[in-house]
CSV table of C-alpha atoms and ligand atoms in Angstrom, one decimal:
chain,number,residue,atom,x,y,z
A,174,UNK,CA,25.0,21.1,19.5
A,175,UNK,CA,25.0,18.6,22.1
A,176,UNK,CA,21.9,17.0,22.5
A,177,UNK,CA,21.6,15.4,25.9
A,178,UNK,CA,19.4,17.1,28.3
A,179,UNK,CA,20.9,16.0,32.0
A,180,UNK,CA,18.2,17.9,33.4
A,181,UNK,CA,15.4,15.6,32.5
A,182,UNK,CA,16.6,12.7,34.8
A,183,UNK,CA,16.7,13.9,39.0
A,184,UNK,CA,19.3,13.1,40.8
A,185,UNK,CA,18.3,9.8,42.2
A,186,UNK,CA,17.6,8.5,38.2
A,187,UNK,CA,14.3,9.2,37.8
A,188,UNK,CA,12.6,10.7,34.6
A,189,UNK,CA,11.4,14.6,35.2
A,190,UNK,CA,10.9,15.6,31.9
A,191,UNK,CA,11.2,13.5,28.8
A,192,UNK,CA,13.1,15.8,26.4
A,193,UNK,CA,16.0,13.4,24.4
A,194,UNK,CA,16.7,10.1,24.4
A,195,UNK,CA,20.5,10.8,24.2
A,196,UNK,CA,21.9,10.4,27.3
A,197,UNK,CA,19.1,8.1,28.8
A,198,UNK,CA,20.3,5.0,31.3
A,199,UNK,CA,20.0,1.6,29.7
A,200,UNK,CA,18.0,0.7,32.3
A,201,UNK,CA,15.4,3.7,32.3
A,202,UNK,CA,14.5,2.8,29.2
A,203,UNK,CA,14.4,-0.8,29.5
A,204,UNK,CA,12.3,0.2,32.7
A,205,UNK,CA,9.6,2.6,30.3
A,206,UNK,CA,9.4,-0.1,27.7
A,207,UNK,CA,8.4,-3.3,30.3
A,208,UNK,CA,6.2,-1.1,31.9
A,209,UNK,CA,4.5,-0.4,28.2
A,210,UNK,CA,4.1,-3.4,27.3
A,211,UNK,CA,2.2,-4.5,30.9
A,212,UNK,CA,0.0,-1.4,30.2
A,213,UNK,CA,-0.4,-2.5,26.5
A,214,UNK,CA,-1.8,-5.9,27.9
A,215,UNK,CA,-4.3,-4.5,30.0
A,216,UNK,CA,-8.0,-3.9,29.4
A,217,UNK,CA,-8.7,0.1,29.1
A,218,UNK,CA,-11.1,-0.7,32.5
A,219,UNK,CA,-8.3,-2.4,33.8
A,220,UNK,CA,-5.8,0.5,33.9
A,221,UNK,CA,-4.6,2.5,36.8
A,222,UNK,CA,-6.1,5.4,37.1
A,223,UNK,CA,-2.3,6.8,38.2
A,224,UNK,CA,-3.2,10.3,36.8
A,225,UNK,CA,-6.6,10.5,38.5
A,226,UNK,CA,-6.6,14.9,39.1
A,227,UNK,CA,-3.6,15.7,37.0
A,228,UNK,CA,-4.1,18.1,34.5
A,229,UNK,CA,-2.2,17.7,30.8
A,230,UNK,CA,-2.1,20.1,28.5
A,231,UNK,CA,-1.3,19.2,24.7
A,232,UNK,CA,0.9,22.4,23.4
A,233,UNK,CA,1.2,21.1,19.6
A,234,UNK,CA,2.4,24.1,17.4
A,235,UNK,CA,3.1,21.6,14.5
A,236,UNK,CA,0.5,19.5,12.8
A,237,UNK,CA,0.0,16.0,14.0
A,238,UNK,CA,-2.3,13.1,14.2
A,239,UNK,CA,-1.0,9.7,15.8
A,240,UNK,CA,1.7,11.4,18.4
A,241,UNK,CA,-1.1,14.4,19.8
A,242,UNK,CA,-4.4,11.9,20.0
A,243,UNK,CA,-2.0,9.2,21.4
A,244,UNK,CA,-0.8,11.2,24.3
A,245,UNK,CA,-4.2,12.4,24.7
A,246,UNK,CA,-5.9,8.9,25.1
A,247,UNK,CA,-2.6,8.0,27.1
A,248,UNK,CA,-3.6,10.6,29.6
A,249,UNK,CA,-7.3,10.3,29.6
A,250,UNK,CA,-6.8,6.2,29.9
A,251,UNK,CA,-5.0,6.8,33.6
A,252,UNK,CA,-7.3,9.0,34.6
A,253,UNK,CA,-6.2,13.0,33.6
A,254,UNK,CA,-7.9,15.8,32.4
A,255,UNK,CA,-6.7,16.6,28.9
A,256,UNK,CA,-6.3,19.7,27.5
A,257,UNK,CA,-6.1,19.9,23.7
A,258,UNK,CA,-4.5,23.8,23.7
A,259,UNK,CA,-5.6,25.3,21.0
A,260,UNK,CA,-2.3,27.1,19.3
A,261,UNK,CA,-3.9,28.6,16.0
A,262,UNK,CA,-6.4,30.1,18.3
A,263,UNK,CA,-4.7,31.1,21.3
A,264,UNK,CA,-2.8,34.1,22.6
A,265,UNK,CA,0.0,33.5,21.2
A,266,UNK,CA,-1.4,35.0,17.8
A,267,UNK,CA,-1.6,38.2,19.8
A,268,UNK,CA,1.9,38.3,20.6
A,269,UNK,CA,2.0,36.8,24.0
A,270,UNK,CA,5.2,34.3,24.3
A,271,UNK,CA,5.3,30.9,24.7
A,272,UNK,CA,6.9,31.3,27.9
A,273,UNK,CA,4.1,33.5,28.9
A,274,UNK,CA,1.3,31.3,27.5
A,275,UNK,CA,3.2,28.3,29.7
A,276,UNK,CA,2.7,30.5,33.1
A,277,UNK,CA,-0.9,31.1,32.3
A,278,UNK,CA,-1.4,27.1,31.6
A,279,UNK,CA,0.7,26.7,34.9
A,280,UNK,CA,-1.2,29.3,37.3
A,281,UNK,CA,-4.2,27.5,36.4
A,282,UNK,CA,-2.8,24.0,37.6
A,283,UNK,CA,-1.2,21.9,35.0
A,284,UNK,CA,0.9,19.1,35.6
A,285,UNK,CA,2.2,17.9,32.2
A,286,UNK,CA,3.1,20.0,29.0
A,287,UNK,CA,3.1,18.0,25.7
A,288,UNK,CA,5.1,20.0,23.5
A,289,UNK,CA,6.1,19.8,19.8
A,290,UNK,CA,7.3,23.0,18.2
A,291,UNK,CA,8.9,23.3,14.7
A,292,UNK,CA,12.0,24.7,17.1
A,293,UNK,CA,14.4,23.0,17.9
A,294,UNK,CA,15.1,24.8,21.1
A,295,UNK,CA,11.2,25.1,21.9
A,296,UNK,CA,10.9,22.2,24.2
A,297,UNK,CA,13.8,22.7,26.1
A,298,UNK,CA,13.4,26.7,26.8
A,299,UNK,CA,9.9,25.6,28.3
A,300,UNK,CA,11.4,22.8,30.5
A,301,UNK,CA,13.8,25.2,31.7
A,302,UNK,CA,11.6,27.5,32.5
A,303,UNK,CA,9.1,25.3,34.5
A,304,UNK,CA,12.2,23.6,36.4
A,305,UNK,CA,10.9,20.9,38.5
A,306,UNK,CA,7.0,22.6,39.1
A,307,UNK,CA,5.6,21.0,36.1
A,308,UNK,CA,6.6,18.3,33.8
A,309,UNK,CA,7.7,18.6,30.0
A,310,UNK,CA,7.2,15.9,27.3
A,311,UNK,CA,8.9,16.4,24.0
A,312,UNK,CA,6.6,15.4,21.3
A,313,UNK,CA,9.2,16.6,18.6
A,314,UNK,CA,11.1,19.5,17.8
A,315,UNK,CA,12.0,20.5,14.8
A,316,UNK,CA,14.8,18.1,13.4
A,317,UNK,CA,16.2,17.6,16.7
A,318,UNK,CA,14.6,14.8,19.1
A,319,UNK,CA,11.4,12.5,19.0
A,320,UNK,CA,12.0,10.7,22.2
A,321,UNK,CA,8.1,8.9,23.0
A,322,UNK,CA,8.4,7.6,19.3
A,323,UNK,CA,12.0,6.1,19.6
A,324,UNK,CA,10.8,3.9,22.7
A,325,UNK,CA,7.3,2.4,20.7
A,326,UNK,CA,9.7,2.2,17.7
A,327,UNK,CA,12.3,-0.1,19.8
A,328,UNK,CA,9.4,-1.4,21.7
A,329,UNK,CA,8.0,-2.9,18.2
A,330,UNK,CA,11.2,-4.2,17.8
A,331,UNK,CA,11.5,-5.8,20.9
A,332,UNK,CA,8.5,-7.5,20.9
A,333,UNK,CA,9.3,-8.7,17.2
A,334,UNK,CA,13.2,-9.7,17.5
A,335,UNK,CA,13.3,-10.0,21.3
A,336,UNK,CA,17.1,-8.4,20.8
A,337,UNK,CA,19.1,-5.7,19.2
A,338,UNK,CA,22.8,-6.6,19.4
A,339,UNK,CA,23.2,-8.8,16.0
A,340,UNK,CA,19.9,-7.2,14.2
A,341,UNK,CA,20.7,-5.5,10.6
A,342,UNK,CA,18.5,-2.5,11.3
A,343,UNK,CA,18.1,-0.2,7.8
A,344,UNK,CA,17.1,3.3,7.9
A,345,UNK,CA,16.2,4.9,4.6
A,346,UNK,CA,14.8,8.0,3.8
A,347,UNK,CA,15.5,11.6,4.7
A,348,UNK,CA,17.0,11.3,7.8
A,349,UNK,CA,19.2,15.0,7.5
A,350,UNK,CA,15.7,16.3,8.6
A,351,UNK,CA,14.5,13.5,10.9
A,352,UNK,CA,13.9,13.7,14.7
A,353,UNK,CA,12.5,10.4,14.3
A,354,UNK,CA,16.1,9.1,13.0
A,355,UNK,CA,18.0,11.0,15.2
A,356,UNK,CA,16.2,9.8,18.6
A,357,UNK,CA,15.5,6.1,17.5
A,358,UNK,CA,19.1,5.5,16.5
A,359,UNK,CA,20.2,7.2,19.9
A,360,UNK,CA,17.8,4.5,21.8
A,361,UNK,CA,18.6,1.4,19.5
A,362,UNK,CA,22.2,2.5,20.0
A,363,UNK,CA,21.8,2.6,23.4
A,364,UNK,CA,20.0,-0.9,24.0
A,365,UNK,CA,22.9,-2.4,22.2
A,366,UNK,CA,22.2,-2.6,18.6
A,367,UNK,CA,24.9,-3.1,16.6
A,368,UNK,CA,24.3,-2.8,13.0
A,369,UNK,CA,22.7,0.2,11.9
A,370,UNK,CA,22.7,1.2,8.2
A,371,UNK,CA,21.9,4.9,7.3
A,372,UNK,CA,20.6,4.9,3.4
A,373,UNK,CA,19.4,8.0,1.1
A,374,UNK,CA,20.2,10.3,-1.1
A,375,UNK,CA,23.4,12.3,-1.0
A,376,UNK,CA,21.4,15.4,0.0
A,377,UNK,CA,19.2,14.0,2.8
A,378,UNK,CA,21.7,12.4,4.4
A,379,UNK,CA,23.2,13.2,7.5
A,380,UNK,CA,26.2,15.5,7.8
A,381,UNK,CA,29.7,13.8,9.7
A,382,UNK,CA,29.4,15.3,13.2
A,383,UNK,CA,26.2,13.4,13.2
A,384,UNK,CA,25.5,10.6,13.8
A,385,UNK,CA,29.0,9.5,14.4
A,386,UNK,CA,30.1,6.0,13.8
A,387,UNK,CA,27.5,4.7,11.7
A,388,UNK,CA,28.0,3.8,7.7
A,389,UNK,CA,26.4,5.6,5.0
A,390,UNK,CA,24.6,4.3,2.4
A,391,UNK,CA,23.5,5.8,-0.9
A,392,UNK,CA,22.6,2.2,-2.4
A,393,UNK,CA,19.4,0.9,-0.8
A,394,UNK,CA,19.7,-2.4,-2.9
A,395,UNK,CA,23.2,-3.1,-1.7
A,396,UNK,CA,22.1,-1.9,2.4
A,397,UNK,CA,19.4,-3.8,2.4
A,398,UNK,CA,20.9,-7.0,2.0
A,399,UNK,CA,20.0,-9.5,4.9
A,400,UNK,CA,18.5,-7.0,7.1
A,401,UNK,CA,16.1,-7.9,9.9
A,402,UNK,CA,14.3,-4.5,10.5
A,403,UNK,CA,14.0,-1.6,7.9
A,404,UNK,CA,12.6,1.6,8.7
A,405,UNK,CA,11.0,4.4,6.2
A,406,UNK,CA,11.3,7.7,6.9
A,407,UNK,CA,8.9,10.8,5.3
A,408,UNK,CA,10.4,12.9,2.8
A,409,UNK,CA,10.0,16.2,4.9
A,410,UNK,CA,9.5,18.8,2.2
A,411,UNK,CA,8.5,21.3,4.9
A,412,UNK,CA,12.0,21.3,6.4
A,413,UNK,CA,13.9,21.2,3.1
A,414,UNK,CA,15.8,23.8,0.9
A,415,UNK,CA,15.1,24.2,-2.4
A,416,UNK,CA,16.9,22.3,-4.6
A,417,UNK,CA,16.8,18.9,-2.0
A,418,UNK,CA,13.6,17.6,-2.8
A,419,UNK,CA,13.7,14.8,-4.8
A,420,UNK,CA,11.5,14.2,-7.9
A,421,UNK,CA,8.7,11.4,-6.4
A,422,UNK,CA,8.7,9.2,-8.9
A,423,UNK,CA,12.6,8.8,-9.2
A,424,UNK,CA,12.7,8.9,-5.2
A,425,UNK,CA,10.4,5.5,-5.2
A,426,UNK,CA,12.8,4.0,-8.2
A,427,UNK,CA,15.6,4.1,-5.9
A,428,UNK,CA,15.0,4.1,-2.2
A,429,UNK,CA,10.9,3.1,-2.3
A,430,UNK,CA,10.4,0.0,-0.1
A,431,UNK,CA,8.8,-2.2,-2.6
A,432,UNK,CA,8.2,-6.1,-2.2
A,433,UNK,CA,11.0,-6.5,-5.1
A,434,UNK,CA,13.4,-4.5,-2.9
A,435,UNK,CA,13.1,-6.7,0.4
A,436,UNK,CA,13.5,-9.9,-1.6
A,437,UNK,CA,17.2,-9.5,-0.3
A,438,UNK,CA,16.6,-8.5,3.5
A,439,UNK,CA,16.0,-11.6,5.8
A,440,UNK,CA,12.7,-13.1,5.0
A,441,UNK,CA,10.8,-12.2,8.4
A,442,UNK,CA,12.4,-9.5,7.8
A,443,UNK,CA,9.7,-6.6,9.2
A,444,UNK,CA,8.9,-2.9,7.9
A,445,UNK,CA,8.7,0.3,10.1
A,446,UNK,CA,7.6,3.7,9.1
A,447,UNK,CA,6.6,6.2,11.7
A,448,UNK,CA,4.0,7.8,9.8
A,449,UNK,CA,2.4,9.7,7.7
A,450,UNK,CA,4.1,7.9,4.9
A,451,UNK,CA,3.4,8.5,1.4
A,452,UNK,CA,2.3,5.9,-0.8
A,453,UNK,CA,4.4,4.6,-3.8
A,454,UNK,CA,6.7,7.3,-2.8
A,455,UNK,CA,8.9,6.3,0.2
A,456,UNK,CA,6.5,3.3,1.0
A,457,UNK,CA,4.3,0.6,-2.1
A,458,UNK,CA,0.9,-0.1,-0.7
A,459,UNK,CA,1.3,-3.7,-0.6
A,460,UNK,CA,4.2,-3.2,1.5
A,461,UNK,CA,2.7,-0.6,3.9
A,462,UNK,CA,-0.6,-3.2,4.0
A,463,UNK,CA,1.5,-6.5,3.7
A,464,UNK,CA,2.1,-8.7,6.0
A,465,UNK,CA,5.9,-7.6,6.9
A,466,UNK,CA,4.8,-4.3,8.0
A,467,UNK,CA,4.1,-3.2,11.3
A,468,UNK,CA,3.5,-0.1,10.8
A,469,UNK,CA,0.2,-0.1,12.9
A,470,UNK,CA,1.6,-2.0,15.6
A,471,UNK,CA,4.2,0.7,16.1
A,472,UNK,CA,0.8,3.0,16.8
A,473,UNK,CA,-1.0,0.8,19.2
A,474,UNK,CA,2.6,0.8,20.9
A,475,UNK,CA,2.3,4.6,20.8
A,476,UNK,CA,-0.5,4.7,23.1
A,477,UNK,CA,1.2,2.4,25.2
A,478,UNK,CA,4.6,3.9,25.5
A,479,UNK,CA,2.6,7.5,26.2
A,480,UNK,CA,0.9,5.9,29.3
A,481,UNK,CA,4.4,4.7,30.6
A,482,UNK,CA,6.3,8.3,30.2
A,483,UNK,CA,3.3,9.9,32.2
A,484,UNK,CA,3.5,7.6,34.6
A,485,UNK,CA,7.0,8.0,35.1
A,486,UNK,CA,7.3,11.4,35.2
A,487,UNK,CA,4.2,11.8,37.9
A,488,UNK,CA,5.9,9.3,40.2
A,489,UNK,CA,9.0,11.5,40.4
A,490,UNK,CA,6.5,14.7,41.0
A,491,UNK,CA,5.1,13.0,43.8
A,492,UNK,CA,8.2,11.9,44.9
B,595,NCD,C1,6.9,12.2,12.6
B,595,NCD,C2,7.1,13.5,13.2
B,595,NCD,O1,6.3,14.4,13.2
B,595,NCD,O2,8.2,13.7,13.7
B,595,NCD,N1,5.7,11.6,12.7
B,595,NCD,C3,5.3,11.1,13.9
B,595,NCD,O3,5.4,11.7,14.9
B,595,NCD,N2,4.8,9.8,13.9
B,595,NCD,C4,7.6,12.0,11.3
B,595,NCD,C5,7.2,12.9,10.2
B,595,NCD,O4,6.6,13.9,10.3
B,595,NCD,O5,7.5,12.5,9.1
């Protein structure tokens, strides 16, 4: 499956829809992430109001907290009416499509679709199908992409390390099911970083044809060694076979990120986890609360990096 979507950037390179990071200029994304982190310094009063009339309509059919409240304060913050679409409740229950519940939301004047749909060809379908009327912002699909938390998830890094080429960057966890892997390794990879260790279990991790090039670890003691930025992952039960998930308790023995564990990475060594992470399972509460983490910076970036992407993709609407 390839997983760039050409359609999301116009012809004169700039963002339309925001669907994969695969693919993505160098200097698009260098572009997103500066422009974050000027928004991130300003005062909420002090923000442009650059989606003063714009309508934005949150499509989440998968639970979430920090990526569906962040886009909506991202929007509201520059000015845009917000609508949180409620899916549980909505037509779709009565068989209408998703397609069909998009051309309702876009005969009424929407701008910008937020979309995350257990599907991994959800998003796409619905950017394909708006073309270049409205706006589509992948907020995750299934195990496919994650593209608005790859950039705060480089963006924390950046603003920690200042670099990527010569940082050991550890990802541990179950990235087989992880958009969030799959999308931040395409961004880190693609803002030159270097040195990228993939650690779990056998089971969760991922299969050759992906992620090409990168080593495979199923000792996190041994990758962790000397590494500048590790990143948790969730164990995702709810995409797993049978048979995958690993017993908690054994899970944490092995590949938990423990204060014993990052003796051996570098000692400013600093912890990621895109959240919700599970306590003394994939992540030890003085870890997650310590002062290595920056787990809640990576948030705060969130909000940040949403304001950005809507920015972006308005400017090319209005041309
Ligand atoms: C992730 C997601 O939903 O993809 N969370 C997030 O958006 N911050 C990761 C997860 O669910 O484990």
């Amino acid at each position: 499956m390839s997983s760039d979507d050409p359609n999301q950037i116009t012809a004169e390179g700039s963002l339309r829809h925001l669907l994969s990071i695969e693919g993505m200029p160098r200097q698009l994304i260098v572009a997103l992430l500066d422009r974050a982190d000027q928004l991130r310094q300003m005062r909420n009063d002090e923000l442009p109001r650059s989606l003063r009339g714009r309508a934005v309509m949150n499509l989440f059919f998968e639970p979430s907290t920090r990526t569906r409240v962040s886009f909506e304060l991202a929007a509201k913050r520059l000015g845009a009416e917000v609508v949180g679409f409620d899916v549980a409740r909505s037509s779709t229950t009565k068989g209408e499509t998703i397609l069909d519940t998009v051309s309702t939301l876009s005969a009424m004047g929407s701008d910008i679709y937020v979309v995350r749909h257990s599907d991994a060809s959800a998003v796409r379908a619905i950017a394909d199908h708006v073309g270049n009327r409205q706006s589509v912002l992948n907020a995750g699909d299934g195990c496919r992409a994650h593209p608005t938390q790859a950039l705060l998830d480089v963006l924390t890094i950046r603003q920690r390390k200042h670099r990527f080429a010569d940082l050991r960057i550890v990802v541990v966890g179950d990235i087989r099911h992880s958009r969030v892997a799959r999308s931040t390794v395409a961004a880190l990879r693609i803002l030159g970083a270097d040195d990228l260790h993939l650690v779990g279990p056998k089971g969760l991790l991922p299969s050759a044809e992906d992620f090409v090039g990168l080593q495979r670890w199923t000792s996190l003691d041994e990758a962790i060694a000397e590494a500048d930025v590790v990143i948790g992952l969730r164990l995702q039960k709810e995409r797993m076979t049978e048979g995958l998930v690993p017993d908690a308790d054994a899970y944490f023995q092995q590949y938990g990120l423990s204060k014993a564990r990052l003796k051996t990475a570098k000692p400013d060594c600093i912890v990621m986890h895109p959240g919700p992470f599970n306590r003394e399972i994939e992540i030890a509460s003085d870890v997650a609360d310590g002062a290595q983490s920056v787990i809640w910076n990576q948030v705060s970036n969130g909000v940040a990096v949403r304001m950005a992407v809507l920015e972006a993709v308005m400017r090319t609407r209005d041309g």
